CSV table of C-alpha atoms in Angstrom, one decimal:
chain,number,residue,atom,x,y,z
X,1,ASN,CA,70.3,8.7,59.4
X,2,SER,CA,66.5,7.2,59.1
X,3,ARG,CA,65.2,10.6,60.9
X,4,ASP,CA,66.9,13.3,58.7
X,5,ALA,CA,66.0,11.0,55.6
X,6,MET,CA,62.3,11.2,56.5
X,7,SER,CA,62.5,15.1,57.1
X,8,PHE,CA,64.5,15.1,53.6
X,9,ALA,CA,61.6,13.1,52.4
X,10,ARG,CA,58.3,14.9,53.5
X,11,VAL,CA,60.0,18.0,52.3
X,12,ALA,CA,60.4,17.0,48.9
X,13,LEU,CA,57.0,15.8,48.9
X,14,ALA,CA,55.7,18.7,50.0
X,15,ALA,CA,58.0,21.1,47.0
X,16,CYS,CA,56.3,18.4,44.9
X,17,VAL,CA,52.7,18.9,45.9
X,18,ALA,CA,53.7,22.3,45.5
X,19,LEU,CA,55.2,22.0,42.0
X,20,LEU,CA,52.2,20.3,41.0
X,21,ALA,CA,49.6,22.0,42.3
X,22,VAL,CA,51.7,25.8,40.6
X,23,SER,CA,51.9,24.0,37.1
X,24,LEU,CA,48.4,23.0,37.3
X,25,VAL,CA,47.2,26.4,38.3
X,26,VAL,CA,49.6,27.9,35.3
X,27,ALA,CA,48.4,24.8,33.2
X,28,ALA,CA,44.6,25.8,33.9
X,29,PRO,CA,42.4,27.1,30.4
X,30,ASN,CA,41.3,30.8,30.9
X,31,PRO,CA,37.3,30.7,30.9
X,32,ASN,CA,35.1,31.2,27.8
X,33,TRP,CA,31.8,32.3,27.6
X,34,PRO,CA,28.7,30.7,26.1
X,35,LYS,CA,27.5,32.1,23.0
X,36,GLN,CA,23.8,32.5,24.7
X,37,TYR,CA,23.4,34.3,28.2
X,38,SER,CA,21.6,36.6,30.3
X,39,LEU,CA,22.5,39.0,32.8
X,40,VAL,CA,21.4,41.7,34.9
X,41,ALA,CA,24.7,44.6,36.0
X,42,THR,CA,25.3,48.0,36.5
X,43,PHE,CA,27.7,49.8,34.0
X,44,ASN,CA,29.2,52.1,36.0
X,45,ILE,CA,31.8,55.6,35.5
X,46,PRO,CA,32.5,56.6,39.3
X,47,TYR,CA,33.9,59.9,38.7
X,48,ALA,CA,31.1,60.7,36.8
X,49,GLY,CA,28.4,59.5,39.5
X,50,ILE,CA,27.0,57.5,36.8
X,51,VAL,CA,24.9,54.0,37.5
X,52,MET,CA,23.7,52.9,35.1
X,53,PRO,CA,21.8,49.3,35.2
X,54,LEU,CA,21.5,47.0,32.4
X,55,THR,CA,19.4,43.6,31.3
X,56,VAL,CA,21.5,42.1,28.7
X,57,HIS,CA,20.2,39.3,26.3
X,58,TYR,CA,23.6,37.9,24.1
X,59,ASP,CA,22.8,35.8,21.8
X,60,ALA,CA,26.2,35.6,19.1
X,61,GLU,CA,25.0,32.4,17.7
X,62,ASN,CA,22.5,34.1,15.6
X,63,GLY,CA,23.9,37.4,15.5
X,64,ARG,CA,21.9,39.2,18.0
X,65,ALA,CA,21.8,41.0,21.2
X,66,ARG,CA,19.2,43.4,23.3
X,67,VAL,CA,20.2,45.6,26.5
X,68,ASP,CA,17.8,47.4,28.6
X,69,VAL,CA,18.8,50.3,29.9
X,70,TYR,CA,16.9,51.7,33.2
X,71,GLU,CA,14.9,49.1,33.3
X,72,GLY,CA,13.9,49.4,29.6
X,73,LEU,CA,13.3,52.7,29.5
X,74,ASP,CA,15.9,52.7,26.6
X,75,THR,CA,16.2,49.0,24.8
X,76,THR,CA,18.5,48.5,21.9
X,77,PHE,CA,18.7,45.4,19.5
X,78,TYR,CA,21.3,44.3,17.0
X,79,GLN,CA,20.6,42.5,14.4
X,80,ALA,CA,22.6,40.7,11.6
X,81,ASN,CA,21.5,43.9,9.1
X,82,SER,CA,20.7,46.8,11.5
X,83,THR,CA,20.5,47.8,15.4
X,84,TYR,CA,17.5,49.7,16.6
X,85,LEU,CA,17.1,51.9,19.6
X,86,VAL,CA,13.3,52.2,21.0
X,87,HIS,CA,13.5,55.5,23.6
X,88,PRO,CA,11.4,57.8,24.6
X,89,GLN,CA,10.8,61.2,22.5
X,90,ILE,CA,9.0,63.8,24.6
X,91,ASP,CA,5.7,62.4,25.1
X,92,LYS,CA,6.1,59.1,23.0
X,93,TYR,CA,8.2,56.2,22.3
X,94,ALA,CA,10.3,56.3,19.1
X,95,CYS,CA,12.7,53.7,17.1
X,96,SER,CA,15.4,54.8,15.8
X,97,PRO,CA,17.3,52.4,13.3
X,98,SER,CA,21.2,52.8,12.3
X,99,ASP,CA,23.6,50.6,10.5
X,100,ALA,CA,24.4,47.4,12.0
X,101,SER,CA,27.4,47.0,14.3
X,102,ASP,CA,29.3,44.8,17.0
X,103,LEU,CA,27.4,43.2,19.3
X,104,PRO,CA,28.0,44.7,22.6
X,105,LYS,CA,31.0,43.1,24.9
X,106,VAL,CA,29.6,43.3,28.2
X,107,LEU,CA,31.2,40.1,28.8
X,108,PRO,CA,35.0,40.2,27.5
X,109,ASP,CA,36.6,37.2,25.2
X,110,ILE,CA,39.2,36.6,28.5
X,111,SER,CA,40.6,33.6,26.7
X,112,SER,CA,44.1,35.2,26.2
X,113,TRP,CA,44.3,36.8,29.0
X,114,THR,CA,46.5,36.7,32.3
X,115,TYR,CA,45.8,35.2,35.3
X,116,LYS,CA,46.6,36.9,38.3
X,117,GLY,CA,45.2,35.1,41.2
X,118,GLN,CA,42.9,34.8,43.7
X,119,GLU,CA,41.5,38.1,45.2
X,120,PHE,CA,38.1,39.0,47.2
X,121,VAL,CA,35.1,40.7,46.0
X,122,ARG,CA,31.7,41.0,47.8
X,123,GLY,CA,33.6,38.9,50.3
X,124,ILE,CA,33.9,36.1,47.5
X,125,PRO,CA,37.1,34.8,47.0
X,126,VAL,CA,37.9,34.9,42.6
X,127,SER,CA,39.9,34.4,40.3
X,128,VAL,CA,41.1,37.8,38.6
X,129,TYR,CA,42.6,37.8,35.1
X,130,TYR,CA,43.7,40.7,33.3
X,131,PHE,CA,44.9,42.2,30.2
X,132,GLU,CA,46.2,45.7,29.1
X,133,GLN,CA,47.1,47.4,25.9
X,134,LYS,CA,48.7,50.4,24.7
X,135,ASN,CA,47.0,52.7,21.8
X,136,GLY,CA,49.2,55.1,21.4
X,137,ASP,CA,50.5,57.0,24.5
X,138,LYS,CA,47.6,55.5,26.4
X,139,LEU,CA,48.4,52.7,28.5
X,140,ASN,CA,44.5,50.1,28.3
X,141,LYS,CA,44.5,48.1,31.4
X,142,TYR,CA,41.2,46.0,32.1
X,143,THR,CA,40.4,43.3,34.9
X,144,MET,CA,37.9,40.4,35.2
X,145,PHE,CA,36.8,38.6,38.2
X,146,LEU,CA,35.3,35.6,38.5
X,147,ASN,CA,33.7,33.1,40.8
X,148,SER,CA,34.2,29.8,39.6
X,149,ALA,CA,33.5,27.7,42.6
X,150,GLY,CA,30.2,26.5,41.3
X,151,GLY,CA,32.0,24.1,39.0
X,152,PHE,CA,31.4,27.6,35.8
X,153,PRO,CA,32.6,30.8,35.7
X,154,ILE,CA,29.9,33.4,37.1
X,155,PRO,CA,31.6,37.1,36.4
X,156,LEU,CA,31.6,39.6,39.2
X,157,LEU,CA,33.2,42.7,38.2
X,158,TYR,CA,34.7,44.3,35.3
X,159,THR,CA,36.9,46.9,35.2
X,160,MET,CA,38.2,49.2,32.7
X,161,ASP,CA,41.0,51.6,32.9
X,162,GLY,CA,41.1,52.8,29.4
X,163,TYR,CA,38.5,52.9,26.4
X,164,ASN,CA,35.4,51.1,27.3
X,165,THR,CA,35.8,47.7,25.3
X,166,ALA,CA,31.9,47.5,26.1
X,167,PHE,CA,29.7,50.0,23.9
X,168,GLY,CA,32.4,52.3,23.1
X,169,SER,CA,33.5,55.3,24.4
X,170,HIS,CA,36.2,57.6,25.6
X,171,PHE,CA,39.9,57.0,27.8
X,172,ASP,CA,38.0,57.2,31.1
X,173,HIS,CA,37.6,54.7,34.2
X,174,TYR,CA,34.4,52.6,34.2
X,175,GLU,CA,33.4,49.6,35.8
X,176,ILE,CA,30.4,46.8,35.2
X,177,GLU,CA,29.0,44.9,38.7
X,178,TYR,CA,27.4,41.6,37.6
X,179,LEU,CA,24.5,41.2,39.6
X,180,GLU,CA,22.9,38.1,37.7
X,181,TYR,CA,24.2,35.5,35.3
X,182,MET,CA,22.3,32.9,33.4
X,183,PRO,CA,23.8,30.8,30.5
X,184,SER,CA,20.9,29.6,28.8
X,185,VAL,CA,19.2,29.3,25.3
X,186,LEU,CA,18.0,32.1,24.8
X,187,ASN,CA,13.6,32.6,23.4
X,188,ASP,CA,13.2,34.7,19.8
X,189,GLU,CA,10.8,36.5,21.7
X,190,VAL,CA,13.3,38.2,23.5
X,191,PHE,CA,15.1,39.7,20.3
X,192,GLU,CA,11.6,40.6,18.2
X,193,LEU,CA,11.5,44.1,17.4
X,194,PRO,CA,8.2,45.8,18.3
X,195,GLU,CA,5.8,46.7,15.8
X,196,LEU,CA,7.0,50.2,16.5
X,197,CYS,CA,10.3,49.5,14.7
X,198,ARG,CA,8.2,47.7,11.6
X,199,SER,CA,6.1,50.8,10.4
X,200,SER,CA,7.3,53.7,9.1
X,201,GLU,CA,7.7,55.9,12.2
X,202,ALA,CA,10.8,54.8,12.5
X,203,LYS,CA,13.8,57.2,12.2
X,204,SER,CA,17.5,57.0,11.6
X,205,VAL,CA,19.5,58.5,14.4
X,206,ASP,CA,23.3,59.1,15.2
X,207,ARG,CA,25.0,56.2,17.1
X,208,ILE,CA,27.1,58.9,18.9
X,209,GLY,CA,24.4,61.0,20.1
X,210,ALA,CA,22.2,58.2,21.4
X,211,GLN,CA,25.4,56.8,23.4
X,212,LEU,CA,25.8,59.5,24.6
X,213,ARG,CA,21.7,60.1,25.0
X,214,ARG,CA,21.7,56.5,27.4
X,215,ALA,CA,25.2,57.3,29.5
X,216,PHE,CA,23.0,60.8,30.5
X,217,PRO,CA,19.7,60.6,30.9
X,218,MET,CA,18.5,63.6,31.9
X,219,GLU,CA,15.9,64.3,28.9
X,220,ASP,CA,15.2,60.4,29.5
X,221,GLU,CA,14.0,61.6,32.7
X,222,PHE,CA,12.1,64.4,31.4
X,223,ALA,CA,10.6,62.5,29.2
X,224,GLN,CA,9.3,60.8,31.4
X,225,PHE,CA,7.5,63.0,33.4
X,226,THR,CA,6.4,64.4,30.5
X,227,LYS,CA,5.1,61.3,29.3
X,228,GLN,CA,3.2,60.2,32.8
X,229,HIS,CA,2.0,64.0,33.1
X,230,GLY,CA,0.5,64.3,29.8
X,231,LYS,CA,2.4,67.1,29.0
X,232,THR,CA,4.3,68.3,25.8
X,233,TYR,CA,7.2,70.3,25.6
X,234,GLY,CA,9.8,71.0,22.9
X,235,SER,CA,12.4,70.9,25.8
X,236,PRO,CA,13.3,70.6,29.3
X,237,ALA,CA,14.5,74.1,28.6
X,238,GLU,CA,10.8,75.2,27.6
X,239,TYR,CA,9.9,73.2,30.5
X,240,SER,CA,12.1,75.0,33.2
């Protein structure tokens, strides 16, 4: 009868709408990050109790980046031919150059990751993208949480259960919590090396040692204390 026909038509229409919605979600392209952006974040290693504030200026178009750690206590300049780490050294600042390295992947390339649906982060509905990769006998799992409500993707959280893809390190659980994000054309002055790095005082530094020092900032805090109080010690052990 006509009533059954109308009911069937409604069900069929609802099914078509649902299939269309699913097809649109599946077909929607994954976000691509701009070649230039700035962001403020914290790099966290929860099991070690480490929360490291970061300010990042990224310019892939010109092959350069700048990462400020602990509000500028350490600053790393990534350039085409060299990388420079500006850091406290006992009672003064030093600049330590090293060989050029890849730009830090604070925002990973998620263009080929799997879309996993919607979740909530900080009470905000977010899109979830997931990627996994096996290295030897270890399975690395990476998840990016994005807020796309404003018309362009805004990163909120990136979790790494595996090797650190942002700065390079051992297998662990890492998190990058994004607090501010701004796609923008960056001023050259942001990437200008301080005079210290162009002087004869600049000395080479072991990259692995520099990364460990940035992750475990006890020496940084000691250097800041000695500089503030005009003291000079050979090491924290000598002070104690």
